[in-house]
């Protein structure tokens, strides 16, 4: 029955972990109801346990829920959702994803997500350096900000405590690793972790034939290593253009614009127009950029105020005590993070295996 429902795209199946019994409970709920904020859905697991699912934040595969055992009142840990991707009335793909469910959020998980972002970007920069393209430290840091800005929900940003938004996003990077935002596609066709559109990606490929970026856009965006190389190349190329413009040089000299906000604005909108905005608007140039980009810069500033990326922490430690110690690796900084990441991988693997066996 569960298999038939998933194939028709009318239900989603979840795996939830009972910490007291160490059992994984599997159950299905209607897909339409799963996507309604505040919905409370009753279900029965394969172990005959009655559970109540409360939808906290509906967002497709990235829907956050709480799962409560009706008999005991205990909360289970939601692990994985098996979610049918439907296009033109047909199931085209079955997604497996772990959202930032309230029961999963912890300082260790958030830290692991922070480490993932930093490590992936630094590794991408190292690969580009090996191929002859040098990426500066500040551009890597800007990219760290942007992979959070791109996935910040504007409604949440306007209506909720902003300091609580970014831990959710970092948790997704910890819980899903290379699959994070795999299924995220904007109305403009921007895809994946870096939310780049096909035309821009193809332009980067043509500009840098020696980098060997993936030829297929979809697979290129779903591969974080490939996507982050493309992102760093684009930001680097944008700055190579902007820093040569008189308007940009004057704005930087006079303090009416900064490198991070210019590159953030250029990532969200047409960077070629930024010198014109600076020329025509002067200190008020931000009022001339598109409204969406104004929001983008506000989110960037909020991320900068609320998140200290691991790369920044390592640099601070190195600067403070460079004569007596070397900078630790990301893994060495927090053994608990490594352990929590391993546990998360193990639980997710078990959950996915059970879901896959049910779908057969």
Short mmCIF file of C-alpha atoms in Angstrom, two decimals:
data_model
loop_
_atom_site.label_atom_id
_atom_site.label_comp_id
_atom_site.label_asym_id
_atom_site.label_seq_id
_atom_site.Cartn_x
_atom_site.Cartn_y
_atom_site.Cartn_z
CA UNK A 1 0.00 0.00 0.00
CA UNK A 2 2.79 2.42 0.90
CA UNK A 3 4.63 1.55 -2.30
CA UNK A 4 1.56 2.17 -4.44
CA UNK A 5 0.90 5.53 -2.76
CA UNK A 6 4.47 6.72 -3.24
CA UNK A 7 4.46 5.73 -6.90
CA UNK A 8 1.32 7.77 -7.55
CA UNK A 9 2.80 10.73 -5.72
CA UNK A 10 -0.07 11.08 -3.23
CA UNK A 11 1.77 10.32 0.01
CA UNK A 12 5.11 10.74 1.70
CA UNK A 13 6.78 8.23 4.00
CA UNK A 14 8.80 9.17 7.05
CA UNK A 15 11.29 7.35 9.26
CA UNK A 16 11.44 8.42 12.92
CA UNK A 17 13.77 7.13 15.63
CA UNK A 18 12.57 6.13 19.11
CA UNK A 19 15.53 6.90 21.35
CA UNK A 20 14.18 4.82 24.23
CA UNK A 21 13.79 1.57 22.27
CA UNK A 22 16.36 2.31 19.51
CA UNK A 23 13.69 1.39 16.95
CA UNK A 24 13.03 3.15 13.66
CA UNK A 25 9.32 3.68 12.99
CA UNK A 26 8.07 4.00 9.41
CA UNK A 27 4.75 5.58 8.45
CA UNK A 28 3.02 7.42 5.61
CA UNK A 29 0.88 10.57 5.50
CA UNK A 30 -0.97 12.29 2.64
CA UNK A 31 1.36 14.50 0.64
CA UNK A 32 -1.13 17.37 0.36
CA UNK A 33 -1.63 17.48 4.13
CA UNK A 34 2.12 17.20 4.72
CA UNK A 35 2.49 20.56 2.98
CA UNK A 36 0.02 22.47 5.19
CA UNK A 37 1.57 24.56 7.97
CA UNK A 38 0.19 23.58 11.36
CA UNK A 39 -1.43 20.36 10.11
CA UNK A 40 -1.70 17.56 12.68
CA UNK A 41 -1.73 14.16 11.03
CA UNK A 42 -2.43 10.81 12.66
CA UNK A 43 -0.54 7.76 11.40
CA UNK A 44 0.30 4.20 12.37
CA UNK A 45 3.85 2.91 12.03
CA UNK A 46 4.98 -0.49 10.77
CA UNK A 47 5.48 -1.37 14.46
CA UNK A 48 1.79 -0.63 15.16
CA UNK A 49 2.63 2.55 17.06
CA UNK A 50 0.15 5.43 16.79
CA UNK A 51 1.93 8.73 16.14
CA UNK A 52 0.88 12.34 15.68
CA UNK A 53 2.75 14.39 13.08
CA UNK A 54 2.72 18.17 13.50
CA UNK A 55 3.82 20.11 10.41
CA UNK A 56 6.01 23.00 11.58
CA UNK A 57 7.42 24.42 8.37
CA UNK A 58 6.15 23.01 5.05
CA UNK A 59 8.61 23.25 2.17
CA UNK A 60 8.47 20.20 -0.09
CA UNK A 61 11.18 17.69 0.74
CA UNK A 62 12.49 20.15 3.31
CA UNK A 63 9.37 20.08 5.51
CA UNK A 64 10.08 20.23 9.25
CA UNK A 65 7.80 18.26 11.58
CA UNK A 66 7.51 16.90 15.10
CA UNK A 67 6.53 13.26 15.64
CA UNK A 68 4.89 12.28 18.93
CA UNK A 69 4.13 8.78 20.17
CA UNK A 70 0.45 8.94 21.16
CA UNK A 71 0.68 6.24 23.86
CA UNK A 72 3.63 7.68 25.77
CA UNK A 73 3.75 11.32 24.71
CA UNK A 74 7.43 10.91 23.81
CA UNK A 75 8.80 12.71 20.80
CA UNK A 76 10.56 10.62 18.16
CA UNK A 77 13.48 11.95 16.13
CA UNK A 78 12.40 12.48 12.49
CA UNK A 79 15.19 11.07 10.32
CA UNK A 80 14.33 10.89 6.64
CA UNK A 81 11.38 11.65 4.41
CA UNK A 82 10.75 9.65 1.24
CA UNK A 83 9.16 12.22 -1.04
CA UNK A 84 7.90 11.66 -4.60
CA UNK A 85 8.92 14.40 -7.04
CA UNK A 86 6.03 14.88 -9.46
CA UNK A 87 6.32 16.65 -12.81
CA UNK A 88 3.55 16.82 -15.39
CA UNK A 89 1.47 14.41 -13.32
CA UNK A 90 4.12 11.68 -13.13
CA UNK A 91 6.62 10.70 -10.45
CA UNK A 92 10.02 11.47 -11.94
CA UNK A 93 12.20 10.91 -8.89
CA UNK A 94 12.00 9.75 -5.28
CA UNK A 95 13.75 12.16 -2.94
CA UNK A 96 15.26 11.25 0.42
CA UNK A 97 15.86 14.24 2.67
CA UNK A 98 16.32 15.25 6.30
CA UNK A 99 14.85 18.61 7.30
CA UNK A 100 15.84 20.80 10.24
CA UNK A 101 13.25 19.21 12.49
CA UNK A 102 13.12 20.81 15.96
CA UNK A 103 14.08 17.51 17.62
CA UNK A 104 17.27 17.30 15.56
CA UNK A 105 18.60 20.81 16.15
CA UNK A 106 21.62 21.01 18.43
CA UNK A 107 24.80 23.02 18.78
CA UNK A 108 26.77 20.02 17.49
CA UNK A 109 24.65 19.64 14.37
CA UNK A 110 24.80 23.38 13.63
CA UNK A 111 28.57 23.32 14.10
CA UNK A 112 28.87 20.35 11.75
CA UNK A 113 26.94 22.26 9.08
CA UNK A 114 29.18 25.26 9.54
CA UNK A 115 32.21 23.00 9.11
CA UNK A 116 30.74 21.44 5.98
CA UNK A 117 30.24 24.81 4.29
CA UNK A 118 33.72 26.04 5.14
CA UNK A 119 35.48 22.79 4.25
CA UNK A 120 33.73 22.43 0.89
CA UNK A 121 34.52 26.02 -0.13
CA UNK A 122 38.13 25.83 0.98
CA UNK A 123 38.55 22.55 -0.88
CA UNK A 124 36.99 24.07 -4.01
CA UNK A 125 39.42 26.98 -3.78
CA UNK A 126 42.35 24.57 -3.42
CA UNK A 127 41.26 22.66 -6.52
CA UNK A 128 41.01 25.89 -8.49
CA UNK A 129 44.47 26.92 -7.28
CA UNK A 130 45.83 23.60 -8.53
CA UNK A 131 44.37 24.51 -11.93
CA UNK A 132 45.92 27.97 -11.95
CA UNK A 133 43.09 30.13 -10.57
CA UNK A 134 43.79 31.84 -7.25
CA UNK A 135 40.80 32.68 -5.05
CA UNK A 136 41.36 35.17 -2.23
CA UNK A 137 40.36 34.46 1.36
CA UNK A 138 37.77 37.26 1.41
CA UNK A 139 35.99 35.88 -1.65
CA UNK A 140 35.74 32.48 0.03
CA UNK A 141 34.22 34.20 3.07
CA UNK A 142 31.71 36.05 0.89
CA UNK A 143 30.72 32.74 -0.70
CA UNK A 144 30.19 31.27 2.79
CA UNK A 145 27.66 34.02 3.44
CA UNK A 146 25.95 33.59 0.08
CA UNK A 147 25.20 29.88 0.48
CA UNK A 148 23.10 30.89 3.50
CA UNK A 149 21.62 34.04 1.96
CA UNK A 150 20.43 32.11 -1.09
CA UNK A 151 18.36 29.76 1.07
CA UNK A 152 16.93 32.24 3.56
CA UNK A 153 13.15 32.36 3.32
CA UNK A 154 12.11 36.00 2.87
CA UNK A 155 8.89 35.60 4.85
CA UNK A 156 10.77 34.11 7.78
CA UNK A 157 13.35 36.88 7.52
CA UNK A 158 10.67 39.57 7.75
CA UNK A 159 8.51 37.94 10.42
CA UNK A 160 10.69 35.77 12.66
CA UNK A 161 13.72 36.02 14.90
CA UNK A 162 16.48 36.16 12.31
CA UNK A 163 19.08 34.64 14.59
CA UNK A 164 17.11 31.38 14.53
CA UNK A 165 16.92 31.11 10.73
CA UNK A 166 20.58 30.48 9.95
CA UNK A 167 21.08 27.59 12.40
CA UNK A 168 18.28 25.81 10.53
CA UNK A 169 20.11 26.23 7.23
CA UNK A 170 23.45 25.15 8.67
CA UNK A 171 21.73 22.10 10.17
CA UNK A 172 20.52 21.10 6.72
CA UNK A 173 24.12 21.11 5.47
CA UNK A 174 25.09 18.82 8.36
CA UNK A 175 22.17 16.44 8.00
CA UNK A 176 22.15 16.13 4.20
CA UNK A 177 25.77 16.90 3.26
CA UNK A 178 26.11 16.60 -0.52
CA UNK A 179 22.35 16.30 -1.03
CA UNK A 180 21.58 19.62 0.67
CA UNK A 181 19.31 21.73 -1.55
CA UNK A 182 19.58 19.07 -4.25
CA UNK A 183 15.90 19.60 -5.08
CA UNK A 184 15.87 23.40 -4.69
CA UNK A 185 14.98 25.12 -7.97
CA UNK A 186 13.77 28.72 -8.21
CA UNK A 187 11.10 30.06 -10.56
CA UNK A 188 13.94 31.46 -12.69
CA UNK A 189 15.52 28.01 -13.01
CA UNK A 190 18.34 28.66 -10.53
CA UNK A 191 19.34 25.39 -8.95
CA UNK A 192 21.00 23.71 -6.02
CA UNK A 193 23.26 24.96 -3.28
CA UNK A 194 24.51 28.02 -5.17
CA UNK A 195 21.24 28.92 -6.98
CA UNK A 196 22.88 29.66 -10.31
CA UNK A 197 20.89 29.90 -13.55
CA UNK A 198 21.83 27.79 -16.61
CA UNK A 199 22.95 30.76 -18.74
CA UNK A 200 25.38 32.00 -16.10
CA UNK A 201 26.78 28.52 -15.54
CA UNK A 202 27.36 27.99 -19.24
CA UNK A 203 29.10 31.35 -19.44
CA UNK A 204 31.50 30.31 -16.69
CA UNK A 205 32.23 27.02 -18.45
CA UNK A 206 33.10 28.88 -21.64
CA UNK A 207 35.20 31.44 -19.78
CA UNK A 208 37.17 28.73 -17.97
CA UNK A 209 37.52 25.71 -20.29
CA UNK A 210 40.52 24.44 -18.35
CA UNK A 211 38.54 23.91 -15.15
CA UNK A 212 36.52 20.99 -16.55
CA UNK A 213 33.20 21.92 -14.96
CA UNK A 214 30.39 19.42 -15.53
CA UNK A 215 28.73 19.90 -18.90
CA UNK A 216 25.22 19.08 -17.68
CA UNK A 217 23.71 21.95 -15.68
CA UNK A 218 21.47 19.89 -13.39
CA UNK A 219 24.15 17.38 -12.41
CA UNK A 220 26.66 20.21 -12.09
CA UNK A 221 24.45 22.06 -9.61
CA UNK A 222 23.69 18.91 -7.63
CA UNK A 223 27.40 18.21 -7.19
CA UNK A 224 28.52 20.59 -4.44
CA UNK A 225 32.20 20.32 -5.32
CA UNK A 226 31.52 21.29 -8.94
CA UNK A 227 28.94 23.94 -8.05
CA UNK A 228 31.20 25.69 -5.55
CA UNK A 229 34.03 25.87 -8.06
CA UNK A 230 31.61 27.56 -10.45
CA UNK A 231 30.45 29.92 -7.71
CA UNK A 232 33.97 30.96 -6.74
CA UNK A 233 34.92 31.48 -10.38
CA UNK A 234 31.87 33.68 -10.95
CA UNK A 235 32.48 35.82 -7.86
CA UNK A 236 36.17 36.10 -8.72
CA UNK A 237 35.41 37.11 -12.32
CA UNK A 238 32.84 39.63 -11.10
CA UNK A 239 35.39 41.26 -8.84
CA UNK A 240 38.02 41.29 -11.59
CA UNK A 241 35.57 43.40 -13.61
CA UNK A 242 34.27 45.62 -10.81
CA UNK A 243 37.61 46.59 -9.30
CA UNK A 244 38.70 48.10 -12.63
CA UNK A 245 35.72 50.48 -12.79
CA UNK A 246 36.31 54.09 -11.72
CA UNK A 247 32.91 54.26 -10.02
CA UNK A 248 33.72 51.23 -7.88
CA UNK A 249 37.17 52.52 -6.98
CA UNK A 250 35.70 55.87 -5.91
CA UNK A 251 32.94 54.18 -3.90
CA UNK A 252 35.44 52.02 -2.04
CA UNK A 253 37.72 54.98 -1.43
CA UNK A 254 34.87 57.13 -0.10
CA UNK A 255 33.36 54.35 1.99
CA UNK A 256 29.93 54.37 0.34
CA UNK A 257 30.19 50.71 -0.68
CA UNK A 258 32.15 47.64 0.39
CA UNK A 259 33.53 44.70 -1.53
CA UNK A 260 31.21 42.15 0.15
CA UNK A 261 28.01 44.09 -0.54
CA UNK A 262 28.99 44.85 -4.14
CA UNK A 263 29.73 41.19 -4.80
CA UNK A 264 26.54 40.11 -3.03
CA UNK A 265 24.52 42.57 -5.12
CA UNK A 266 26.32 41.37 -8.23
CA UNK A 267 25.56 37.75 -7.43
CA UNK A 268 21.84 38.45 -7.07
CA UNK A 269 21.46 40.85 -10.00
CA UNK A 270 23.38 42.12 -13.02
CA UNK A 271 26.87 43.10 -11.80
CA UNK A 272 27.50 45.11 -14.97
CA UNK A 273 24.95 47.69 -13.79
CA UNK A 274 26.58 48.32 -10.43
CA UNK A 275 28.96 51.04 -11.71
CA UNK A 276 25.92 52.86 -13.16
CA UNK A 277 24.08 52.66 -9.82
CA UNK A 278 27.16 54.05 -8.08
CA UNK A 279 27.52 56.85 -10.63
CA UNK A 280 23.86 57.87 -10.56
CA UNK A 281 23.08 57.23 -6.91
CA UNK A 282 26.26 58.08 -5.08
CA UNK A 283 25.78 57.29 -1.40
CA UNK A 284 22.17 56.36 -2.22
CA UNK A 285 23.10 53.71 -4.78
CA UNK A 286 21.31 50.99 -2.80
CA UNK A 287 17.96 52.65 -3.53
CA UNK A 288 18.52 52.12 -7.27
CA UNK A 289 19.17 48.39 -7.21
CA UNK A 290 16.20 46.00 -7.64
CA UNK A 291 13.98 45.52 -4.58
CA UNK A 292 14.90 41.84 -4.42
CA UNK A 293 18.58 42.76 -4.30
CA UNK A 294 17.92 45.28 -1.53
CA UNK A 295 16.39 42.43 0.47
CA UNK A 296 19.36 40.24 -0.48
CA UNK A 297 21.79 42.77 0.99
CA UNK A 298 19.72 43.02 4.18
CA UNK A 299 19.90 39.24 4.57
CA UNK A 300 23.64 39.25 3.87
CA UNK A 301 24.15 41.83 6.61
CA UNK A 302 22.05 39.75 9.00
CA UNK A 303 24.05 36.60 8.24
CA UNK A 304 27.24 38.55 8.85
CA UNK A 305 25.93 39.69 12.24
CA UNK A 306 24.63 36.31 13.38
CA UNK A 307 27.01 33.67 11.99
CA UNK A 308 30.69 33.18 12.65
CA UNK A 309 31.98 30.81 10.02
CA UNK A 310 34.57 28.23 10.98
CA UNK A 311 37.11 29.83 8.67
CA UNK A 312 36.78 33.11 10.58
CA UNK A 313 37.18 31.34 13.92
CA UNK A 314 40.31 29.55 12.77
CA UNK A 315 41.81 32.80 11.47
CA UNK A 316 41.06 34.55 14.77
CA UNK A 317 42.76 31.80 16.78
CA UNK A 318 45.76 31.80 14.46
CA UNK A 319 46.16 35.57 14.67
CA UNK A 320 45.89 35.55 18.47
CA UNK A 321 48.30 32.71 19.14
CA UNK A 322 50.26 32.12 15.97
CA UNK A 323 53.61 31.66 17.73
CA UNK A 324 52.58 28.88 20.09
CA UNK A 325 50.13 26.72 18.16
CA UNK A 326 49.04 25.86 14.67
CA UNK A 327 45.48 26.22 13.45
CA UNK A 328 43.52 23.01 14.11
CA UNK A 329 41.68 21.24 11.37
CA UNK A 330 37.91 21.52 11.35
CA UNK A 331 37.59 17.99 12.72
CA UNK A 332 40.11 18.66 15.52
CA UNK A 333 38.21 21.72 16.71
CA UNK A 334 35.22 19.80 17.97
CA UNK A 335 35.31 16.00 18.44
CA UNK A 336 31.65 16.06 19.50
CA UNK A 337 30.75 17.47 16.09
CA UNK A 338 32.47 14.58 14.36
CA UNK A 339 30.70 12.06 16.59
CA UNK A 340 27.28 13.68 16.08
CA UNK A 341 27.84 13.77 12.32
CA UNK A 342 28.73 10.07 12.34
CA UNK A 343 25.65 9.19 14.40
CA UNK A 344 23.48 11.22 12.05
CA UNK A 345 24.91 9.41 9.03
CA UNK A 346 24.30 6.02 10.65
CA UNK A 347 20.69 6.77 11.58
CA UNK A 348 19.95 8.26 8.17
CA UNK A 349 21.49 5.26 6.41
CA UNK A 350 19.33 2.89 8.43
CA UNK A 351 16.22 4.94 7.77
CA UNK A 352 16.86 5.16 4.03
CA UNK A 353 17.52 1.43 3.82
CA UNK A 354 14.18 0.64 5.44
CA UNK A 355 12.33 3.14 3.26
CA UNK A 356 13.92 1.70 0.13
CA UNK A 357 12.94 -1.84 1.09
CA UNK A 358 9.33 -0.75 1.59
CA UNK A 359 9.25 0.97 -1.80
CA UNK A 360 10.34 -2.15 -3.65
#
